[in-house]
Short mmCIF file of N, CA and C and ligand atoms in Angstrom, two decimals:
data_model
loop_
_atom_site.label_atom_id
_atom_site.label_comp_id
_atom_site.label_asym_id
_atom_site.label_seq_id
_atom_site.Cartn_x
_atom_site.Cartn_y
_atom_site.Cartn_z
N MET A 1 -59.87 158.19 74.50
CA MET A 1 -59.07 159.41 74.75
C MET A 1 -59.88 160.67 74.47
N ILE A 2 -60.48 160.66 73.32
CA ILE A 2 -61.31 161.82 72.95
C ILE A 2 -62.49 161.96 73.91
N LYS A 3 -63.04 160.80 74.29
CA LYS A 3 -64.19 160.80 75.19
C LYS A 3 -63.84 161.46 76.54
N VAL A 4 -62.65 161.10 77.08
CA VAL A 4 -62.23 161.66 78.36
C VAL A 4 -62.09 163.17 78.26
N LYS A 5 -61.48 163.61 77.18
CA LYS A 5 -61.30 165.06 76.97
C LYS A 5 -62.66 165.75 76.94
N LYS A 6 -63.58 165.13 76.25
CA LYS A 6 -64.91 165.71 76.11
C LYS A 6 -65.59 165.85 77.48
N THR A 7 -65.44 164.81 78.30
CA THR A 7 -66.05 164.83 79.63
C THR A 7 -65.46 165.96 80.47
N ASN A 8 -64.13 166.08 80.43
CA ASN A 8 -63.48 167.15 81.19
C ASN A 8 -64.01 168.51 80.75
N TYR A 9 -64.14 168.64 79.46
CA TYR A 9 -64.61 169.91 78.92
C TYR A 9 -66.02 170.23 79.44
N ARG A 10 -66.85 169.18 79.46
CA ARG A 10 -68.23 169.40 79.92
C ARG A 10 -68.25 169.84 81.39
N ILE A 11 -67.40 169.21 82.20
CA ILE A 11 -67.37 169.59 83.62
C ILE A 11 -66.93 171.05 83.75
N ASP A 12 -65.85 171.40 83.01
CA ASP A 12 -65.38 172.77 83.08
C ASP A 12 -66.46 173.75 82.66
N LYS A 13 -67.17 173.36 81.61
CA LYS A 13 -68.10 174.32 81.05
C LYS A 13 -69.39 174.45 81.88
N PHE A 14 -69.84 173.34 82.40
CA PHE A 14 -71.19 173.38 82.99
C PHE A 14 -71.24 173.41 84.51
N CYS A 15 -70.13 173.13 85.17
CA CYS A 15 -70.15 173.21 86.63
C CYS A 15 -69.38 174.45 87.05
N SER A 16 -70.03 175.28 87.83
CA SER A 16 -69.32 176.45 88.32
C SER A 16 -68.32 176.01 89.39
N LEU A 17 -67.35 176.85 89.64
CA LEU A 17 -66.36 176.54 90.67
C LEU A 17 -67.05 176.37 92.02
N ASN A 18 -68.05 177.22 92.27
CA ASN A 18 -68.77 177.13 93.54
C ASN A 18 -69.42 175.77 93.72
N LEU A 19 -70.03 175.29 92.64
CA LEU A 19 -70.71 174.01 92.72
C LEU A 19 -69.69 172.90 92.99
N LEU A 20 -68.58 172.96 92.27
CA LEU A 20 -67.53 171.95 92.49
C LEU A 20 -67.00 172.02 93.92
N GLN A 21 -66.83 173.24 94.41
CA GLN A 21 -66.34 173.39 95.79
C GLN A 21 -67.32 172.77 96.78
N ASN A 22 -68.62 173.01 96.51
CA ASN A 22 -69.61 172.48 97.44
C ASN A 22 -69.64 170.96 97.41
N ILE A 23 -69.45 170.40 96.22
CA ILE A 23 -69.51 168.94 96.11
C ILE A 23 -68.25 168.31 96.67
N TYR A 24 -67.08 168.85 96.28
CA TYR A 24 -65.83 168.16 96.62
C TYR A 24 -65.17 168.67 97.89
N LEU A 25 -65.27 169.94 98.15
CA LEU A 25 -64.61 170.47 99.35
C LEU A 25 -65.59 170.66 100.51
N ARG A 26 -66.88 170.67 100.19
CA ARG A 26 -67.91 170.84 101.22
C ARG A 26 -67.59 172.03 102.10
N THR A 27 -67.55 173.21 101.51
CA THR A 27 -67.27 174.41 102.28
C THR A 27 -68.57 174.88 102.95
N MET A 28 -69.04 176.06 102.66
CA MET A 28 -70.30 176.53 103.24
C MET A 28 -71.43 175.65 102.71
N MET A 29 -72.12 174.96 103.57
CA MET A 29 -73.10 173.99 103.09
C MET A 29 -74.53 174.51 103.07
N LYS A 30 -74.88 175.27 104.09
CA LYS A 30 -76.24 175.83 104.15
C LYS A 30 -76.29 176.85 105.27
N ILE A 31 -77.38 177.60 105.33
CA ILE A 31 -77.60 178.43 106.52
C ILE A 31 -78.06 177.48 107.61
N GLU A 32 -77.23 177.31 108.63
CA GLU A 32 -77.57 176.37 109.70
C GLU A 32 -78.66 176.97 110.59
N HIS A 33 -78.44 178.24 110.98
CA HIS A 33 -79.49 178.92 111.74
C HIS A 33 -79.33 180.43 111.65
N ILE A 34 -80.38 181.11 112.03
CA ILE A 34 -80.34 182.56 112.19
C ILE A 34 -80.53 182.82 113.68
N GLY A 35 -79.60 183.57 114.27
CA GLY A 35 -79.66 183.86 115.71
C GLY A 35 -80.40 185.16 115.94
N ILE A 36 -81.35 185.14 116.86
CA ILE A 36 -82.16 186.32 117.16
C ILE A 36 -82.02 186.66 118.64
N ALA A 37 -81.59 187.89 118.91
CA ALA A 37 -81.42 188.33 120.30
C ALA A 37 -82.77 188.75 120.86
N VAL A 38 -83.14 188.19 122.01
CA VAL A 38 -84.43 188.53 122.63
C VAL A 38 -84.21 188.91 124.09
N LYS A 39 -85.17 189.69 124.62
CA LYS A 39 -85.06 190.10 126.02
C LYS A 39 -85.56 189.00 126.94
N ASP A 40 -86.64 188.36 126.53
CA ASP A 40 -87.28 187.36 127.39
C ASP A 40 -87.56 186.11 126.57
N LEU A 41 -86.81 185.06 126.85
CA LEU A 41 -86.90 183.83 126.04
C LEU A 41 -88.29 183.22 126.09
N GLU A 42 -88.91 183.26 127.27
CA GLU A 42 -90.23 182.64 127.40
C GLU A 42 -91.26 183.34 126.52
N VAL A 43 -91.24 184.66 126.56
CA VAL A 43 -92.17 185.46 125.75
C VAL A 43 -91.92 185.20 124.27
N SER A 44 -90.63 185.18 123.87
CA SER A 44 -90.31 185.00 122.45
C SER A 44 -90.54 183.56 121.99
N ASN A 45 -90.36 182.60 122.89
CA ASN A 45 -90.69 181.21 122.53
C ASN A 45 -92.14 181.11 122.11
N GLU A 46 -92.99 181.79 122.87
CA GLU A 46 -94.43 181.75 122.58
C GLU A 46 -94.72 182.46 121.25
N LEU A 47 -94.04 183.59 121.05
CA LEU A 47 -94.22 184.34 119.80
C LEU A 47 -93.81 183.50 118.59
N PHE A 48 -92.65 182.85 118.67
CA PHE A 48 -92.17 182.06 117.53
C PHE A 48 -92.95 180.76 117.38
N ARG A 49 -93.49 180.26 118.48
CA ARG A 49 -94.36 179.07 118.38
C ARG A 49 -95.58 179.42 117.53
N LYS A 50 -96.14 180.60 117.78
CA LYS A 50 -97.31 181.04 117.01
C LYS A 50 -96.91 181.30 115.56
N LEU A 51 -95.77 181.99 115.38
CA LEU A 51 -95.33 182.37 114.04
C LEU A 51 -95.05 181.14 113.17
N LEU A 52 -94.32 180.18 113.73
CA LEU A 52 -93.88 179.03 112.93
C LEU A 52 -94.84 177.85 113.01
N GLY A 53 -95.79 177.93 113.93
CA GLY A 53 -96.79 176.87 114.04
C GLY A 53 -96.27 175.62 114.73
N LYS A 54 -95.15 175.74 115.43
CA LYS A 54 -94.65 174.60 116.23
C LYS A 54 -93.73 175.11 117.32
N PRO A 55 -93.63 174.33 118.40
CA PRO A 55 -92.81 174.80 119.52
C PRO A 55 -91.31 174.60 119.29
N ALA A 56 -90.51 175.24 120.12
CA ALA A 56 -89.06 175.02 120.10
C ALA A 56 -88.81 173.54 120.37
N TYR A 57 -87.82 172.96 119.69
CA TYR A 57 -87.55 171.54 119.93
C TYR A 57 -86.53 171.35 121.04
N LYS A 58 -85.85 172.42 121.41
CA LYS A 58 -85.00 172.31 122.60
C LYS A 58 -84.62 173.67 123.16
N GLU A 59 -84.32 173.65 124.47
CA GLU A 59 -83.78 174.83 125.13
C GLU A 59 -82.46 174.42 125.75
N GLU A 60 -81.51 175.33 125.72
CA GLU A 60 -80.18 174.98 126.23
C GLU A 60 -79.47 176.22 126.73
N SER A 61 -78.80 176.11 127.86
CA SER A 61 -77.98 177.22 128.35
C SER A 61 -76.54 176.98 127.95
N VAL A 62 -75.88 178.02 127.47
CA VAL A 62 -74.44 177.93 127.18
C VAL A 62 -73.75 178.82 128.20
N GLU A 63 -73.23 178.17 129.24
CA GLU A 63 -72.66 178.91 130.37
C GLU A 63 -71.50 179.80 129.93
N SER A 64 -70.64 179.28 129.04
CA SER A 64 -69.44 180.03 128.63
C SER A 64 -69.82 181.35 127.94
N GLU A 65 -70.98 181.38 127.29
CA GLU A 65 -71.42 182.59 126.60
C GLU A 65 -72.46 183.37 127.42
N ALA A 66 -72.84 182.78 128.54
CA ALA A 66 -73.89 183.37 129.39
C ALA A 66 -75.17 183.65 128.61
N VAL A 67 -75.59 182.65 127.83
CA VAL A 67 -76.86 182.79 127.09
C VAL A 67 -77.76 181.57 127.31
N LYS A 68 -79.05 181.87 127.31
CA LYS A 68 -80.06 180.83 127.26
C LYS A 68 -80.59 180.80 125.84
N THR A 69 -80.67 179.61 125.24
CA THR A 69 -81.08 179.54 123.84
C THR A 69 -82.28 178.61 123.68
N SER A 70 -83.02 178.82 122.62
CA SER A 70 -84.02 177.83 122.21
C SER A 70 -83.92 177.70 120.70
N PHE A 71 -84.31 176.53 120.19
CA PHE A 71 -84.18 176.25 118.76
C PHE A 71 -85.49 175.81 118.15
N PHE A 72 -85.77 176.37 116.99
CA PHE A 72 -86.94 175.99 116.20
C PHE A 72 -86.43 175.47 114.86
N GLU A 73 -86.97 174.35 114.43
CA GLU A 73 -86.59 173.81 113.14
C GLU A 73 -87.48 174.42 112.08
N ILE A 74 -86.87 174.88 110.97
CA ILE A 74 -87.67 175.40 109.88
C ILE A 74 -87.00 174.97 108.58
N GLY A 75 -87.56 173.92 107.97
CA GLY A 75 -86.93 173.33 106.79
C GLY A 75 -85.57 172.77 107.17
N GLU A 76 -84.57 173.07 106.35
CA GLU A 76 -83.22 172.54 106.64
C GLU A 76 -82.44 173.48 107.57
N SER A 77 -83.07 174.59 107.95
CA SER A 77 -82.41 175.56 108.82
C SER A 77 -83.13 175.67 110.16
N LYS A 78 -82.59 176.51 111.02
CA LYS A 78 -83.18 176.69 112.35
C LYS A 78 -83.22 178.16 112.71
N ILE A 79 -84.07 178.45 113.67
CA ILE A 79 -84.06 179.76 114.31
C ILE A 79 -83.54 179.54 115.73
N GLU A 80 -82.54 180.33 116.11
CA GLU A 80 -81.99 180.25 117.47
C GLU A 80 -82.35 181.54 118.20
N LEU A 81 -83.11 181.42 119.27
CA LEU A 81 -83.40 182.59 120.10
C LEU A 81 -82.37 182.65 121.21
N LEU A 82 -81.88 183.85 121.50
CA LEU A 82 -80.82 184.01 122.52
C LEU A 82 -81.23 185.05 123.56
N GLU A 83 -81.20 184.64 124.81
CA GLU A 83 -81.46 185.56 125.92
C GLU A 83 -80.21 185.62 126.80
N ALA A 84 -79.84 186.82 127.25
CA ALA A 84 -78.67 186.96 128.12
C ALA A 84 -78.95 186.39 129.50
N MET A 85 -77.95 185.70 130.06
CA MET A 85 -78.09 185.20 131.43
C MET A 85 -77.61 186.23 132.44
N ASN A 86 -76.75 187.13 132.02
CA ASN A 86 -76.30 188.23 132.89
C ASN A 86 -75.79 189.40 132.05
N GLU A 87 -75.41 190.45 132.72
CA GLU A 87 -75.03 191.69 132.02
C GLU A 87 -73.72 191.58 131.25
N ASN A 88 -72.91 190.58 131.56
CA ASN A 88 -71.64 190.40 130.84
C ASN A 88 -71.80 189.64 129.53
N SER A 89 -72.97 189.10 129.33
CA SER A 89 -73.23 188.33 128.11
C SER A 89 -73.17 189.24 126.88
N ALA A 90 -72.64 188.70 125.78
CA ALA A 90 -72.59 189.46 124.52
C ALA A 90 -73.99 189.88 124.09
N ILE A 91 -74.97 189.08 124.44
CA ILE A 91 -76.36 189.41 124.07
C ILE A 91 -76.87 190.61 124.89
N ALA A 92 -76.49 190.67 126.16
CA ALA A 92 -76.88 191.83 126.98
C ALA A 92 -76.26 193.10 126.41
N LYS A 93 -74.99 193.00 126.03
CA LYS A 93 -74.29 194.17 125.46
C LYS A 93 -74.94 194.58 124.14
N TYR A 94 -75.31 193.58 123.37
CA TYR A 94 -75.96 193.85 122.08
C TYR A 94 -77.28 194.58 122.31
N LEU A 95 -78.07 194.09 123.29
CA LEU A 95 -79.39 194.68 123.52
C LEU A 95 -79.32 196.04 124.20
N ASN A 96 -78.16 196.36 124.79
CA ASN A 96 -77.99 197.72 125.32
C ASN A 96 -77.90 198.74 124.19
N LYS A 97 -77.42 198.28 123.04
CA LYS A 97 -77.21 199.21 121.91
C LYS A 97 -78.24 199.04 120.81
N ASN A 98 -78.88 197.86 120.76
CA ASN A 98 -79.79 197.56 119.64
C ASN A 98 -81.12 197.05 120.16
N ARG A 99 -82.10 197.08 119.26
CA ARG A 99 -83.38 196.45 119.58
C ARG A 99 -83.24 194.95 119.46
N GLU A 100 -84.25 194.26 119.96
CA GLU A 100 -84.32 192.82 119.72
C GLU A 100 -84.34 192.59 118.21
N GLY A 101 -83.73 191.52 117.77
CA GLY A 101 -83.75 191.25 116.33
C GLY A 101 -82.62 190.33 115.91
N ILE A 102 -82.41 190.29 114.59
CA ILE A 102 -81.39 189.37 114.05
C ILE A 102 -80.01 189.75 114.58
N HIS A 103 -79.36 188.79 115.18
CA HIS A 103 -78.06 189.01 115.82
C HIS A 103 -76.93 188.41 114.99
N HIS A 104 -77.14 187.21 114.43
CA HIS A 104 -76.10 186.61 113.60
C HIS A 104 -76.70 185.59 112.62
N ILE A 105 -75.90 185.28 111.61
CA ILE A 105 -76.26 184.22 110.65
C ILE A 105 -75.18 183.15 110.78
N ALA A 106 -75.62 181.91 110.92
CA ALA A 106 -74.67 180.80 111.08
C ALA A 106 -74.69 179.91 109.85
N PHE A 107 -73.50 179.64 109.32
CA PHE A 107 -73.35 178.74 108.19
C PHE A 107 -72.78 177.41 108.68
N ALA A 108 -73.34 176.33 108.17
CA ALA A 108 -72.81 175.01 108.50
C ALA A 108 -71.63 174.74 107.58
N VAL A 109 -70.52 174.31 108.16
CA VAL A 109 -69.35 173.91 107.37
C VAL A 109 -68.95 172.51 107.80
N GLU A 110 -68.35 171.79 106.88
CA GLU A 110 -67.98 170.42 107.25
C GLU A 110 -66.65 170.40 107.99
N ASN A 111 -65.69 171.14 107.45
CA ASN A 111 -64.36 171.16 108.07
C ASN A 111 -64.04 172.57 108.53
N LEU A 112 -64.24 172.80 109.82
CA LEU A 112 -64.09 174.13 110.38
C LEU A 112 -62.67 174.68 110.18
N GLU A 113 -61.67 173.84 110.47
CA GLU A 113 -60.27 174.29 110.37
C GLU A 113 -59.94 174.77 108.95
N LYS A 114 -60.37 173.98 107.97
CA LYS A 114 -60.07 174.33 106.57
C LYS A 114 -60.77 175.62 106.18
N GLU A 115 -61.98 175.76 106.65
CA GLU A 115 -62.78 176.93 106.29
C GLU A 115 -62.22 178.19 106.94
N ILE A 116 -61.75 178.06 108.18
CA ILE A 116 -61.11 179.19 108.86
C ILE A 116 -59.88 179.62 108.05
N GLN A 117 -59.09 178.65 107.63
CA GLN A 117 -57.88 178.94 106.87
C GLN A 117 -58.22 179.60 105.54
N ARG A 118 -59.23 179.07 104.86
CA ARG A 118 -59.63 179.62 103.56
C ARG A 118 -60.04 181.08 103.72
N LEU A 119 -60.83 181.39 104.75
CA LEU A 119 -61.33 182.75 104.93
C LEU A 119 -60.24 183.69 105.42
N LYS A 120 -59.35 183.16 106.26
CA LYS A 120 -58.20 183.98 106.70
C LYS A 120 -57.34 184.37 105.50
N ASN A 121 -57.10 183.39 104.62
CA ASN A 121 -56.31 183.67 103.41
C ASN A 121 -56.97 184.73 102.54
N ASP A 122 -58.31 184.81 102.62
CA ASP A 122 -59.04 185.81 101.84
C ASP A 122 -59.19 187.13 102.58
N GLY A 123 -58.57 187.23 103.76
CA GLY A 123 -58.54 188.52 104.47
C GLY A 123 -59.66 188.75 105.46
N PHE A 124 -60.47 187.74 105.74
CA PHE A 124 -61.54 187.92 106.72
C PHE A 124 -60.96 187.90 108.13
N GLU A 125 -61.58 188.71 109.00
CA GLU A 125 -61.12 188.76 110.39
C GLU A 125 -62.07 187.98 111.29
N PHE A 126 -61.50 187.35 112.28
CA PHE A 126 -62.29 186.53 113.20
C PHE A 126 -62.35 187.16 114.59
N ILE A 127 -63.47 186.94 115.26
CA ILE A 127 -63.56 187.32 116.68
C ILE A 127 -62.84 186.23 117.48
N ASN A 128 -63.15 184.99 117.18
CA ASN A 128 -62.36 183.87 117.72
C ASN A 128 -62.08 182.90 116.59
N GLU A 129 -60.82 182.56 116.43
CA GLU A 129 -60.52 181.60 115.36
C GLU A 129 -60.21 180.22 115.92
N ILE A 130 -60.21 180.13 117.24
CA ILE A 130 -60.12 178.80 117.85
C ILE A 130 -61.55 178.37 118.17
N PRO A 131 -62.00 177.27 117.55
CA PRO A 131 -63.39 176.85 117.73
C PRO A 131 -63.75 176.64 119.20
N LYS A 132 -64.93 177.12 119.58
CA LYS A 132 -65.39 176.88 120.96
C LYS A 132 -66.73 176.17 120.91
N LYS A 133 -67.10 175.61 122.05
CA LYS A 133 -68.33 174.83 122.12
C LYS A 133 -69.53 175.77 122.15
N GLY A 134 -70.41 175.62 121.16
CA GLY A 134 -71.62 176.43 121.14
C GLY A 134 -72.83 175.60 121.54
N ALA A 135 -74.02 176.14 121.31
CA ALA A 135 -75.23 175.39 121.61
C ALA A 135 -75.44 174.30 120.56
N ASP A 136 -76.31 173.37 120.86
CA ASP A 136 -76.77 172.37 119.88
C ASP A 136 -75.64 171.46 119.38
N ASN A 137 -74.69 171.14 120.28
CA ASN A 137 -73.58 170.23 119.96
C ASN A 137 -72.73 170.68 118.78
N LYS A 138 -72.47 171.99 118.73
CA LYS A 138 -71.67 172.52 117.62
C LYS A 138 -70.36 173.12 118.14
N LEU A 139 -69.36 173.07 117.26
CA LEU A 139 -68.16 173.87 117.47
C LEU A 139 -68.33 175.11 116.62
N VAL A 140 -68.03 176.27 117.20
CA VAL A 140 -68.34 177.52 116.50
C VAL A 140 -67.18 178.51 116.51
N VAL A 141 -67.11 179.30 115.45
CA VAL A 141 -66.24 180.48 115.42
C VAL A 141 -67.08 181.64 114.87
N PHE A 142 -66.66 182.86 115.21
CA PHE A 142 -67.37 184.04 114.71
C PHE A 142 -66.42 184.91 113.90
N LEU A 143 -66.92 185.40 112.77
CA LEU A 143 -66.17 186.38 111.98
C LEU A 143 -66.53 187.77 112.47
N HIS A 144 -65.57 188.67 112.40
CA HIS A 144 -65.85 190.03 112.85
C HIS A 144 -66.74 190.75 111.83
N PRO A 145 -67.82 191.38 112.33
CA PRO A 145 -68.75 192.07 111.40
C PRO A 145 -68.07 193.12 110.52
N LYS A 146 -66.94 193.67 110.98
CA LYS A 146 -66.30 194.72 110.16
C LYS A 146 -65.73 194.14 108.87
N SER A 147 -65.54 192.83 108.82
CA SER A 147 -65.06 192.26 107.55
C SER A 147 -66.17 191.54 106.79
N THR A 148 -67.42 191.62 107.30
CA THR A 148 -68.52 190.92 106.61
C THR A 148 -69.75 191.82 106.46
N ASN A 149 -69.49 193.05 106.03
CA ASN A 149 -70.60 193.98 105.73
C ASN A 149 -71.52 194.22 106.93
N GLY A 150 -70.94 194.17 108.12
CA GLY A 150 -71.74 194.47 109.30
C GLY A 150 -72.56 193.30 109.83
N VAL A 151 -72.43 192.14 109.18
CA VAL A 151 -73.19 190.97 109.63
C VAL A 151 -72.30 190.09 110.50
N LEU A 152 -72.77 189.80 111.69
CA LEU A 152 -72.02 188.85 112.53
C LEU A 152 -72.25 187.45 111.96
N VAL A 153 -71.16 186.82 111.52
CA VAL A 153 -71.25 185.51 110.86
C VAL A 153 -70.65 184.45 111.77
N GLU A 154 -71.42 183.40 111.97
CA GLU A 154 -70.95 182.24 112.75
C GLU A 154 -70.72 181.10 111.78
N LEU A 155 -69.64 180.37 111.97
CA LEU A 155 -69.43 179.11 111.25
C LEU A 155 -69.57 177.99 112.27
N CYS A 156 -70.29 176.96 111.91
CA CYS A 156 -70.40 175.88 112.88
C CYS A 156 -70.30 174.52 112.22
N SER A 157 -69.78 173.58 112.98
CA SER A 157 -69.71 172.19 112.49
C SER A 157 -70.11 171.29 113.65
N ASP A 158 -70.57 170.10 113.32
CA ASP A 158 -70.98 169.18 114.36
C ASP A 158 -69.78 168.78 115.19
N GLU A 159 -69.98 168.72 116.49
CA GLU A 159 -68.91 168.31 117.39
C GLU A 159 -68.66 166.83 117.17
N LYS A 160 -67.36 166.46 117.05
CA LYS A 160 -67.09 165.05 116.79
C LYS A 160 -66.86 164.30 118.08
ZN1 ZN B 201 -75.71 180.79 116.64
#
């Protein structure tokens, strides 16, 4: 009896809530990728090949978003390059107002629905809260930058 109490106490004292959440609830797990808006995918593929010392491991078009993407693996995370396929693409609109550069940060989550609910309860606003098919076999949602310090945040989980 005393032993059990002692164990509970140790968990309370030495594990932060965040750590427990990551272990048991598997919320935000890691930075899945950083999305970079580019004007010319071919030119930037070559640039990032030189920078990272290896080529993109895949290229993929996402018709629904009108973007052409390429992916580079870097440790447990990835770099996603995004080129607009036409002027209606969010990337084209972004590049009309901004230079090429970091466009969004994507976090891997295990349970997208639960995570959307958790963040909604905390007052975060979403651009889309119904998951849609993204590149690299992921289901994705985006949080509105106005509720995340100006950073466009993507949550993604593996498509089942
Ligand atoms: Zn992304």
